[in-house]
CSV table of C-alpha atoms and ligand atoms in Angstrom, one decimal:
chain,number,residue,atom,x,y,z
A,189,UNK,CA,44.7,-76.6,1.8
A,190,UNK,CA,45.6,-75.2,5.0
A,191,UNK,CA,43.8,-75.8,8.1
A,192,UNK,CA,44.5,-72.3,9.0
A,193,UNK,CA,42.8,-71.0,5.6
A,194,UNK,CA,39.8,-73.3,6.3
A,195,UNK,CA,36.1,-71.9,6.5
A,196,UNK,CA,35.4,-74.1,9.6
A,197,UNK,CA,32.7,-75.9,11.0
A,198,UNK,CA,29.0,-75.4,11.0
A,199,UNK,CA,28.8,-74.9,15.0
A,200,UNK,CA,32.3,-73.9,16.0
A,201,UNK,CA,34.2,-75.9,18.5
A,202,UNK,CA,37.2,-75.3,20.5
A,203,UNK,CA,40.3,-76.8,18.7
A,204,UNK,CA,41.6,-80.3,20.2
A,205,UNK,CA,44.9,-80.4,21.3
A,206,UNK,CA,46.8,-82.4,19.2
A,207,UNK,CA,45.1,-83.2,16.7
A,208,UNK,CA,44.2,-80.7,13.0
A,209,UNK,CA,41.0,-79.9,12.2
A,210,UNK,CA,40.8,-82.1,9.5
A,211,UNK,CA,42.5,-85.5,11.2
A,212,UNK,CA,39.5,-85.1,13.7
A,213,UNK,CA,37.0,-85.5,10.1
A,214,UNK,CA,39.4,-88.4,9.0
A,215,UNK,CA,38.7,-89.7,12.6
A,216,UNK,CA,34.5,-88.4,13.0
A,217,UNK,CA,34.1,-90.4,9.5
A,218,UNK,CA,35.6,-93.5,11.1
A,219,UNK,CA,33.5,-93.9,13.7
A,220,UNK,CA,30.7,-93.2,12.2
A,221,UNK,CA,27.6,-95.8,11.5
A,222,UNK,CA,27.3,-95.2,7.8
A,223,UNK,CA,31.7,-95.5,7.6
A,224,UNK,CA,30.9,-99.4,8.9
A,225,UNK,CA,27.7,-100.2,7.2
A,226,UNK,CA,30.6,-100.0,4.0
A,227,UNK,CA,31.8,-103.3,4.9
A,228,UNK,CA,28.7,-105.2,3.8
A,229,UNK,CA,27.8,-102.8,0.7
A,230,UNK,CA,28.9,-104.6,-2.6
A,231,UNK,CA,32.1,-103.1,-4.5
A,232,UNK,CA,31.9,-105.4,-7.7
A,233,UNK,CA,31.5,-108.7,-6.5
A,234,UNK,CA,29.4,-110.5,-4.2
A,235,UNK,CA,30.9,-113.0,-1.2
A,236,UNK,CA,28.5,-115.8,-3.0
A,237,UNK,CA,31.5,-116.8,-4.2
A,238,UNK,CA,34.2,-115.8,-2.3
A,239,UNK,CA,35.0,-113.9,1.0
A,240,UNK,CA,38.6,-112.8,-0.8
A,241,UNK,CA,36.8,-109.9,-2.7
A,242,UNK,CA,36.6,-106.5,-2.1
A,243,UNK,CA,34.0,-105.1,-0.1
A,244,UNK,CA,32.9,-101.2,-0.6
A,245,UNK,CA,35.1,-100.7,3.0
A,246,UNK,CA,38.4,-102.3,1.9
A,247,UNK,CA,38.0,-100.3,-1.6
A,248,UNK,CA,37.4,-97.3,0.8
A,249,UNK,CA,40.6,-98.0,2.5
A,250,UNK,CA,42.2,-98.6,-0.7
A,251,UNK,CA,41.5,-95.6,-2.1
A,252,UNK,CA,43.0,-93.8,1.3
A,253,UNK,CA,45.9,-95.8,1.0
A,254,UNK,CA,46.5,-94.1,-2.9
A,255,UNK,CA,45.2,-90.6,-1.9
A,256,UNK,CA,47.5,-90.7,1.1
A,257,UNK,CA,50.5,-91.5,-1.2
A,258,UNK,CA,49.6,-89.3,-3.8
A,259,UNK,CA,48.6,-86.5,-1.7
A,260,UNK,CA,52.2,-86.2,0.3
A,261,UNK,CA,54.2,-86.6,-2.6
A,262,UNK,CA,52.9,-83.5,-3.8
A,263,UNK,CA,53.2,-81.6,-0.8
A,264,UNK,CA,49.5,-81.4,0.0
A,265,UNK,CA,47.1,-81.5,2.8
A,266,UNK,CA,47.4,-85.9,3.1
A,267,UNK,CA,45.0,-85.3,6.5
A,268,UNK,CA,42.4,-83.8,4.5
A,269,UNK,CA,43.2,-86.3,1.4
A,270,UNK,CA,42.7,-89.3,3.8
A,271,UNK,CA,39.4,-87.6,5.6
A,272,UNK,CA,38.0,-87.2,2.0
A,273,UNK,CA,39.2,-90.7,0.2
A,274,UNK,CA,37.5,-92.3,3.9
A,275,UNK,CA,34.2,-90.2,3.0
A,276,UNK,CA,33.6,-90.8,-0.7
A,277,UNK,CA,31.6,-93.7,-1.0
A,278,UNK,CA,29.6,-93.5,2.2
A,279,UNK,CA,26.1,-92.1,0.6
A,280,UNK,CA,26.6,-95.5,-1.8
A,281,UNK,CA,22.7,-97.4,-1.5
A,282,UNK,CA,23.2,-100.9,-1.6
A,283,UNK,CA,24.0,-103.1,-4.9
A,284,UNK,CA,26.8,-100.2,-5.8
A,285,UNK,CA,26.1,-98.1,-8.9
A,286,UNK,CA,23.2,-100.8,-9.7
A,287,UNK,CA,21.7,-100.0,-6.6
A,288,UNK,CA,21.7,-96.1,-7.0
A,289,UNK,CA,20.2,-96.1,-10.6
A,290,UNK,CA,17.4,-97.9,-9.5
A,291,UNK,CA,17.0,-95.7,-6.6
A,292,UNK,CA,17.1,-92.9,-9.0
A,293,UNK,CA,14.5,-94.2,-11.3
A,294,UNK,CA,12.0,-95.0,-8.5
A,295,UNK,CA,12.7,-91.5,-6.9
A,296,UNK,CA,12.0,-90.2,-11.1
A,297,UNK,CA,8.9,-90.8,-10.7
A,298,UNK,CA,7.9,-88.5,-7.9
A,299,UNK,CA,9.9,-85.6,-9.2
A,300,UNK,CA,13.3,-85.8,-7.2
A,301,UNK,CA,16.1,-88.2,-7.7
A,302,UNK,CA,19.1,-90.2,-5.9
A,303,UNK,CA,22.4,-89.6,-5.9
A,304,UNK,CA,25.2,-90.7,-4.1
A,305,UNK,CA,27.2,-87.8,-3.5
A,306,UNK,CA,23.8,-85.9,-2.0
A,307,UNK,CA,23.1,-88.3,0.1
A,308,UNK,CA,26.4,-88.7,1.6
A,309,UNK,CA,26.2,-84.9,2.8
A,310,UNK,CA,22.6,-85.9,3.8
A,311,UNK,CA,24.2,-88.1,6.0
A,312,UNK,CA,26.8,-86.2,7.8
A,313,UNK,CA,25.0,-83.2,8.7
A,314,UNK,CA,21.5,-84.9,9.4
A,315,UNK,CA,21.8,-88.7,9.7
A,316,UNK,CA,24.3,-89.2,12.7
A,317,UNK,CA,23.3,-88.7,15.6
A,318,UNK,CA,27.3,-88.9,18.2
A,319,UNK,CA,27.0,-85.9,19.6
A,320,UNK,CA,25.2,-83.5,22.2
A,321,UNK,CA,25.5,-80.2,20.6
A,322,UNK,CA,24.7,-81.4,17.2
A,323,UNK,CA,22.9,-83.3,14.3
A,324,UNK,CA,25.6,-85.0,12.2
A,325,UNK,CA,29.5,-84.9,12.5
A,326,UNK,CA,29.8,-81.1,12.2
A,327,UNK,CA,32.6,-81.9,9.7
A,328,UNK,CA,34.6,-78.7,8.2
A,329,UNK,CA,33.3,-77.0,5.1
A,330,UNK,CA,36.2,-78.3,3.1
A,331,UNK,CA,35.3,-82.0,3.2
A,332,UNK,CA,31.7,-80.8,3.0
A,333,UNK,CA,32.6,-79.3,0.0
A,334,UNK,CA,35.0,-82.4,-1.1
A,335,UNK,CA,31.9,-84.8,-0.6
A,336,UNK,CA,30.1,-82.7,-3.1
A,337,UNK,CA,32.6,-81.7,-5.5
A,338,UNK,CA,35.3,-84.7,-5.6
A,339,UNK,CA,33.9,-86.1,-8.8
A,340,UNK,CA,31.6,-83.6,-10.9
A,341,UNK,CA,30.8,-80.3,-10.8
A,342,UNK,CA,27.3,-78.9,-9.9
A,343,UNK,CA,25.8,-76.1,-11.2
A,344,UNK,CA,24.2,-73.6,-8.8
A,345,UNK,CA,20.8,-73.4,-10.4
A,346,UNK,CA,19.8,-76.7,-10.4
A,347,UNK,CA,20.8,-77.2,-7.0
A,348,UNK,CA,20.1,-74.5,-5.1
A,349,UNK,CA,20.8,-76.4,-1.8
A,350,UNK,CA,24.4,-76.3,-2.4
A,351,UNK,CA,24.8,-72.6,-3.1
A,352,UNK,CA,27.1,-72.3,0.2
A,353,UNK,CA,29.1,-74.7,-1.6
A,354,UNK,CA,31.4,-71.9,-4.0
A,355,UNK,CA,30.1,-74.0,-7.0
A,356,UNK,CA,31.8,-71.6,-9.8
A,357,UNK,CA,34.6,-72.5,-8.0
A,358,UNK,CA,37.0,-75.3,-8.5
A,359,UNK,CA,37.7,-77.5,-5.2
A,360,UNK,CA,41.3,-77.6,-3.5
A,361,UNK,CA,43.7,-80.3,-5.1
A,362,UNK,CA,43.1,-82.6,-2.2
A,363,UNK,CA,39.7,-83.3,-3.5
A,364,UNK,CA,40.3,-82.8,-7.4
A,365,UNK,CA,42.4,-85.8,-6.7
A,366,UNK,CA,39.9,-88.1,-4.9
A,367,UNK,CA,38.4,-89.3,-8.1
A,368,UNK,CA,41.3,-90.3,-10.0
A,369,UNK,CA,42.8,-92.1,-7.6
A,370,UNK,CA,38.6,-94.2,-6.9
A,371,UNK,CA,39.5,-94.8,-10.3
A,372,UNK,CA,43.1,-95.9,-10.2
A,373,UNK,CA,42.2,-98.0,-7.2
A,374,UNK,CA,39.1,-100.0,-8.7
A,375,UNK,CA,40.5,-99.9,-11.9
A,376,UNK,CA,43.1,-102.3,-10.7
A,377,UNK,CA,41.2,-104.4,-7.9
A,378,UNK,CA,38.7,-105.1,-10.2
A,379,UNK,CA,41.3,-107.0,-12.1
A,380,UNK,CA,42.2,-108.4,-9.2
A,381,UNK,CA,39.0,-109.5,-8.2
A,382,UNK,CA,37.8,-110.9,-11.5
A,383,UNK,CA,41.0,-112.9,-11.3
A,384,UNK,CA,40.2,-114.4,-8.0
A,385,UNK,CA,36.9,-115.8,-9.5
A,386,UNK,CA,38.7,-117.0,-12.7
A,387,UNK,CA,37.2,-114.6,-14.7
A,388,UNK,CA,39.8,-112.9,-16.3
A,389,UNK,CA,41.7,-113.8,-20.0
A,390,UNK,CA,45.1,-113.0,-19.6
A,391,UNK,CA,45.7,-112.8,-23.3
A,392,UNK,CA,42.8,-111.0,-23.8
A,393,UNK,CA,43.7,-108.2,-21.5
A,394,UNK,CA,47.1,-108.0,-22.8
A,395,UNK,CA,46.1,-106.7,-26.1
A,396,UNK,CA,43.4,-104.9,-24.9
A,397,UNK,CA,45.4,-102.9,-22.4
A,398,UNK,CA,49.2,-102.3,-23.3
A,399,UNK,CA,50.1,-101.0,-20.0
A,400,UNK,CA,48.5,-104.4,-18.7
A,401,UNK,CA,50.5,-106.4,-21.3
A,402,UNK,CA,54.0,-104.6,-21.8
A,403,UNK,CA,54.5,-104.8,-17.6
A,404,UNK,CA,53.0,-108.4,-17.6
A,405,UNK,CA,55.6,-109.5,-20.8
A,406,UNK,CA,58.0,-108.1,-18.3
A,407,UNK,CA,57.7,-109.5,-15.1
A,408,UNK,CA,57.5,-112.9,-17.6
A,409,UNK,CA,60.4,-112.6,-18.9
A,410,UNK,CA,62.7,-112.1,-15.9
A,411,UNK,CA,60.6,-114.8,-13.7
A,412,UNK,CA,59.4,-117.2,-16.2
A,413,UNK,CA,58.9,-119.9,-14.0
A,414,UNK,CA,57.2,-118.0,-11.6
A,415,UNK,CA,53.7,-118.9,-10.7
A,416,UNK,CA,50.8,-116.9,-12.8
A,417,UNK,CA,49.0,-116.1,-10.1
A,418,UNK,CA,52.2,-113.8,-8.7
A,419,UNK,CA,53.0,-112.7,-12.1
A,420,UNK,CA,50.1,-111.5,-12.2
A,421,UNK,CA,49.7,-109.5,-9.4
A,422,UNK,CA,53.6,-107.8,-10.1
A,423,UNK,CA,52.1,-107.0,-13.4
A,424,UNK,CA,49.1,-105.4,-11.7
A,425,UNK,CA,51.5,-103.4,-8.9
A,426,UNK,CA,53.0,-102.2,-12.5
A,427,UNK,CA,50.3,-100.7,-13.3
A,428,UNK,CA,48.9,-99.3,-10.0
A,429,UNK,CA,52.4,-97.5,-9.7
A,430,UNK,CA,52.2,-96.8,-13.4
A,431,UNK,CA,48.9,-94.7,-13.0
A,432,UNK,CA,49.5,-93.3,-9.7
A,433,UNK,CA,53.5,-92.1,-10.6
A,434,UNK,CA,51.5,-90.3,-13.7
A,435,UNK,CA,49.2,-89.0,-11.7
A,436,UNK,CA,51.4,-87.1,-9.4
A,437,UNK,CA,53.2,-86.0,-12.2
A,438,UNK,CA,50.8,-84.8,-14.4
A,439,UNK,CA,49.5,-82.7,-11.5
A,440,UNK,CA,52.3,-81.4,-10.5
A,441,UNK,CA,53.2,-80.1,-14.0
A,442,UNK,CA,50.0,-78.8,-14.7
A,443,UNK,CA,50.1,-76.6,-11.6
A,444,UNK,CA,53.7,-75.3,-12.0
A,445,UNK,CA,52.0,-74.5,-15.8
A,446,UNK,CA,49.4,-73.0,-14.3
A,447,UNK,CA,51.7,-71.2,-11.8
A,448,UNK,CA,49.3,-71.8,-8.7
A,449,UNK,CA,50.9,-71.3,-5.5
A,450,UNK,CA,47.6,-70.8,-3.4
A,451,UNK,CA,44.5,-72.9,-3.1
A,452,UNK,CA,42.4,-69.5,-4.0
A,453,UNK,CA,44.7,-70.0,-7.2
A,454,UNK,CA,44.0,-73.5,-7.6
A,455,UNK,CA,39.9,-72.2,-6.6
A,456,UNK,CA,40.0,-70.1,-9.4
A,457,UNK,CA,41.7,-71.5,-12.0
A,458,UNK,CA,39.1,-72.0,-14.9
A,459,UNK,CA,39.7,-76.0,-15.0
A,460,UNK,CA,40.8,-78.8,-12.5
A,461,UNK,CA,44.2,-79.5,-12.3
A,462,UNK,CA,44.5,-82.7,-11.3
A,463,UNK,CA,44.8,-85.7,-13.8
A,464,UNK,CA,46.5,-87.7,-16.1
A,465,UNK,CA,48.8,-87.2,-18.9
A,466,UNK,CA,46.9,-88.1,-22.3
A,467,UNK,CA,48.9,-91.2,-23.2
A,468,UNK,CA,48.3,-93.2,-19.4
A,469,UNK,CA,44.4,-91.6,-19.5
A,470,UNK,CA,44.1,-93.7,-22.6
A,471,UNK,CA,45.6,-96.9,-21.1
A,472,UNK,CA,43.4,-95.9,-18.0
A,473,UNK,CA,40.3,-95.7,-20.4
A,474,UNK,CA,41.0,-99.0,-22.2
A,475,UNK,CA,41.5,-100.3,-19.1
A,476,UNK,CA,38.1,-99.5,-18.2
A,477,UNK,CA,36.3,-100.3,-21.3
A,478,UNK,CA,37.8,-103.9,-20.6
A,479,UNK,CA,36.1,-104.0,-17.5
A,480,UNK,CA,33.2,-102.7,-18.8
A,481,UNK,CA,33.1,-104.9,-21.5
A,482,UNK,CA,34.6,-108.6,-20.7
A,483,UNK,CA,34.0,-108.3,-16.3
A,484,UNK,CA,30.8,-106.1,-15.1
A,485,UNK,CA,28.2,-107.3,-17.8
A,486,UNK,CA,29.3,-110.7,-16.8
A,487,UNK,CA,26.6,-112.9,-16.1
A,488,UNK,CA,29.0,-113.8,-13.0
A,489,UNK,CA,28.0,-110.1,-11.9
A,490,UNK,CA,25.3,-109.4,-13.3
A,491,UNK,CA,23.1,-111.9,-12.6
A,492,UNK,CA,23.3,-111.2,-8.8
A,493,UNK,CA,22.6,-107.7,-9.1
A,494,UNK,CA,19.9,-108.0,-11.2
A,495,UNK,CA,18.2,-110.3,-8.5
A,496,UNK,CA,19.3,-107.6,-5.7
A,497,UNK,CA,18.4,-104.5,-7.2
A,498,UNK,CA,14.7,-106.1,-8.6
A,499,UNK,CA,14.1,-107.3,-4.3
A,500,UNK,CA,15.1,-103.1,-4.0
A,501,UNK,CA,12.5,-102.1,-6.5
A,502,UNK,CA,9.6,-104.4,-4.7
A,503,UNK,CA,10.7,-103.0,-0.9
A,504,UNK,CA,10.6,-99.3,-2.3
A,505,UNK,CA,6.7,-99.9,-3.6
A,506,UNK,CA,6.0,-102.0,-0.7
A,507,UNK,CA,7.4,-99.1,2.5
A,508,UNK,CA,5.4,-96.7,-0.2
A,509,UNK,CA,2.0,-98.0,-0.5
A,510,UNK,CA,2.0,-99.6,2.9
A,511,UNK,CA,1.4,-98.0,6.6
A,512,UNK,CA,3.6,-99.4,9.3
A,513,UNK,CA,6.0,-101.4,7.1
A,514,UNK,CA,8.5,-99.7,8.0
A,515,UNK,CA,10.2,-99.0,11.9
A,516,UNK,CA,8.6,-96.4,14.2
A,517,UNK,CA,11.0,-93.6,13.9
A,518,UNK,CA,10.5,-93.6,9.9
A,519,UNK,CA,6.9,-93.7,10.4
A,520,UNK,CA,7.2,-91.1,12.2
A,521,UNK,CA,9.2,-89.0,10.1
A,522,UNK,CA,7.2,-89.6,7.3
A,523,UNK,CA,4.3,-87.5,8.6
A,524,UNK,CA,5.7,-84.8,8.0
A,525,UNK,CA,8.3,-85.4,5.1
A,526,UNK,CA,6.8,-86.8,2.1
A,527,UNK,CA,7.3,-90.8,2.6
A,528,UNK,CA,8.8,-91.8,-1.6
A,529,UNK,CA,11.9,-89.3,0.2
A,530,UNK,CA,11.5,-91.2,3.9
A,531,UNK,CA,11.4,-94.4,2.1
A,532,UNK,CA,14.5,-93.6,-0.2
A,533,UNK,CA,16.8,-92.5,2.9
A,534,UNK,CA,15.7,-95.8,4.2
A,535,UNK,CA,16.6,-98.1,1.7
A,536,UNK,CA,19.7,-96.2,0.8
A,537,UNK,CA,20.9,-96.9,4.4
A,538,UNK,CA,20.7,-100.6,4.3
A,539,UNK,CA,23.6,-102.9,3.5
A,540,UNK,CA,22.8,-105.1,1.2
A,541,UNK,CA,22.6,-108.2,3.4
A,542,UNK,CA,20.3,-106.5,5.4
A,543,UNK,CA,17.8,-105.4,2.4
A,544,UNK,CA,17.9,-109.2,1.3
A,545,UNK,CA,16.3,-110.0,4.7
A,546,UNK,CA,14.2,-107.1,5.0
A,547,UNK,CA,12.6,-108.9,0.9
A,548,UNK,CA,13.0,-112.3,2.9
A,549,UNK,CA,10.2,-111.1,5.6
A,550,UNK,CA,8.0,-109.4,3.5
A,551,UNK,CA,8.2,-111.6,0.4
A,552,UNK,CA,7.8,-115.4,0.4
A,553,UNK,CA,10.8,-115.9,-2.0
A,554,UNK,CA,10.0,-116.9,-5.9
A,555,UNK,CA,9.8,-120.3,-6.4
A,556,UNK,CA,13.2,-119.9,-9.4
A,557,UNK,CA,15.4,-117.7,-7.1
A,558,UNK,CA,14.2,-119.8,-3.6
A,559,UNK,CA,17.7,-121.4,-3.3
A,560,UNK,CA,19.6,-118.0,-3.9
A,561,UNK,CA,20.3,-117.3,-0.6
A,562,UNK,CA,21.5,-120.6,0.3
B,898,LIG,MG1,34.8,-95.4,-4.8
């Protein structure tokens, strides 16, 4: 995606001069207030136990970091790549993916819904407030688009707010590759993390995940008196590289196949062209089952989440059912917008430190969960 081919900005502005349209998005998105609330939004684990993990920022910037890699070694826009991997996760709620399907469930109930991706456009073009001329960052169509489109596809009659979005229309590679590389990212830090807090079976992971084992048999063998803990981790940059060195080559292959030379080529194509080959998407998806099955129902995890996302579920009723619980300006808003969608926005905007405080001073705390906090 060239900036020259690009469809612009909502309320056009005169170009900067040095920098591309779409470093000054990578740059709007990090000085933005949602881009910092990330730091104190869960990824996976919570800093009860340790201030080592990662937080939904440093995922953030890991992802980057991939998208950035992956992006310039195949000759793409990396500017646009790094403004979009900065922007995916900033329309997460608090309590991660927990968080959201809560949020969704509540929101089920008066006819609408939550979703991350939604909201995150919700909160560039209405939710900052930087600038004189404008609501929001007035960030170009393509990483509109990309915050949309990076991970699913939408069809246009169910939401008929995104029409402007070309959604019979495949997004540029630059976005196409955000969510692979999300996954390659917490795919691996996940590991990583469940490590840290000494949840993780080696052995166990070895023969569920051959790409795990085979590098980690490896590394053993040519430093076998090296400590786990590094072992470990050179296993785990194995595998990173593994997925991402796949990943850059599957994509490349499938767009010389496809013989797309143009991002309207790569637009129209009837699939997405970015991916990974069959055999590492299998290692990738036994990779995640692991996690799925041995790490995030772990009561480690869960049992803090559970806890979290039930204080969510009592705040939502609570700003519903009662006048003035919540600050002036969303009182305000909600006199005119119906208050279960005022309410939603402003839960989904909290970090999660700050809706445990918010429960704290409404809700004496239970009696069995009164030492949780600490
Ligand atoms: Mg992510």
């Amino acid at each position: 995606m060239r900036e020259e081919f690009s469809r612009g900005r909502r309320y056009p502005e005169p170009r900067h001069p040095y920098r591309s349209e779409f470093a000054r998005d990578r740059d709007r998105i990090i000085h933005a207030r949602a881009f910092r609330r990330l730091e104190a939004k869960t990824q996976v684990f919570t800093t009860r136990y340790s201030d080592h993990f990662r937080n939904r920022l440093t995922h953030t910037l890991e992802v980057t970091q991939i998208a950035r890699t992956v992006s310039t070694a195949l000759g793409l826009n990396s500017e646009l790549a790094e403004a979009l991997a900065l922007v995916h996760d900033i329309g997460h709620p608090p309590f991660g993916h927990a968080g959201e399907r809560k949020l969704d469930q509540l929101m089920r109930a008066h006819g609408a819904g939550f979703n991350h991706n939604l909201h995150a456009l919700r909160i560039v073009e209405q939710f900052e407030h930087r600038y004189l001329e404008f609501t929001g960052l007035n960030l170009t169509f393509e990483v509109r688009e990309g915050i949309i489109k990076h991970s699913r596809d939408y069809d246009a009659s169910s939401f008929p707010q995104l029409a402007e979005y070309l959604l019979d229309l495949r997004p540029p590679l630059e976005s196409q590759l955000i969510d692979w590389v999300d996954e390659i990212a917490y795919n691996t830090a996940d590991l990583d993390d469940a490590r840290e807090a000494e949840l993780l079976d080696l052995g166990l992971l070895s023969a569920a995940v051959p790409l795990f084992g085979d590098a980690y048999d490896r590394v053993n063998r040519a430093y076998p008196a090296a400590k786990k803990k590094l072992k470990f981790s050179e296993a785990l940059k194995n595998v990173l590289n593994a997925l991402a060195s796949d990943l850059i080559e599957t994509t490349a292959a499938r767009a010389g196949e496809a013989s797309v030379a143009t991002v309207d080529e790569i637009r129209r194509h009837p699939q997405r062209l970015a991916g990974l080959s069959e055999p590492i998407a299998a290692q990738n998806a036994r990779l995640k089952q692991f996690l799925v099955k041995h790490i995030y129902t772990h009561p480690f995890i869960t049992e803090d989440r559970d806890h979290s996302v039930s204080c969510l579920e009592r705040l939502f009723h609570l700003f519903l059912g009662k006048r003035d619980s919540m600050p002036p300006d969303h009182e305000q808003q909600a006199l005119t917008v119906p208050r279960h969608v005022v309410v939603c926005d402003y839960i989904a905007g909290m970090t999660d430190q700050f809706l445990l405080k918010q429960y704290r001073d409404h809700f004496a705390a239970p009696p069995e969960t009164s030492s949780w906090h600490g």
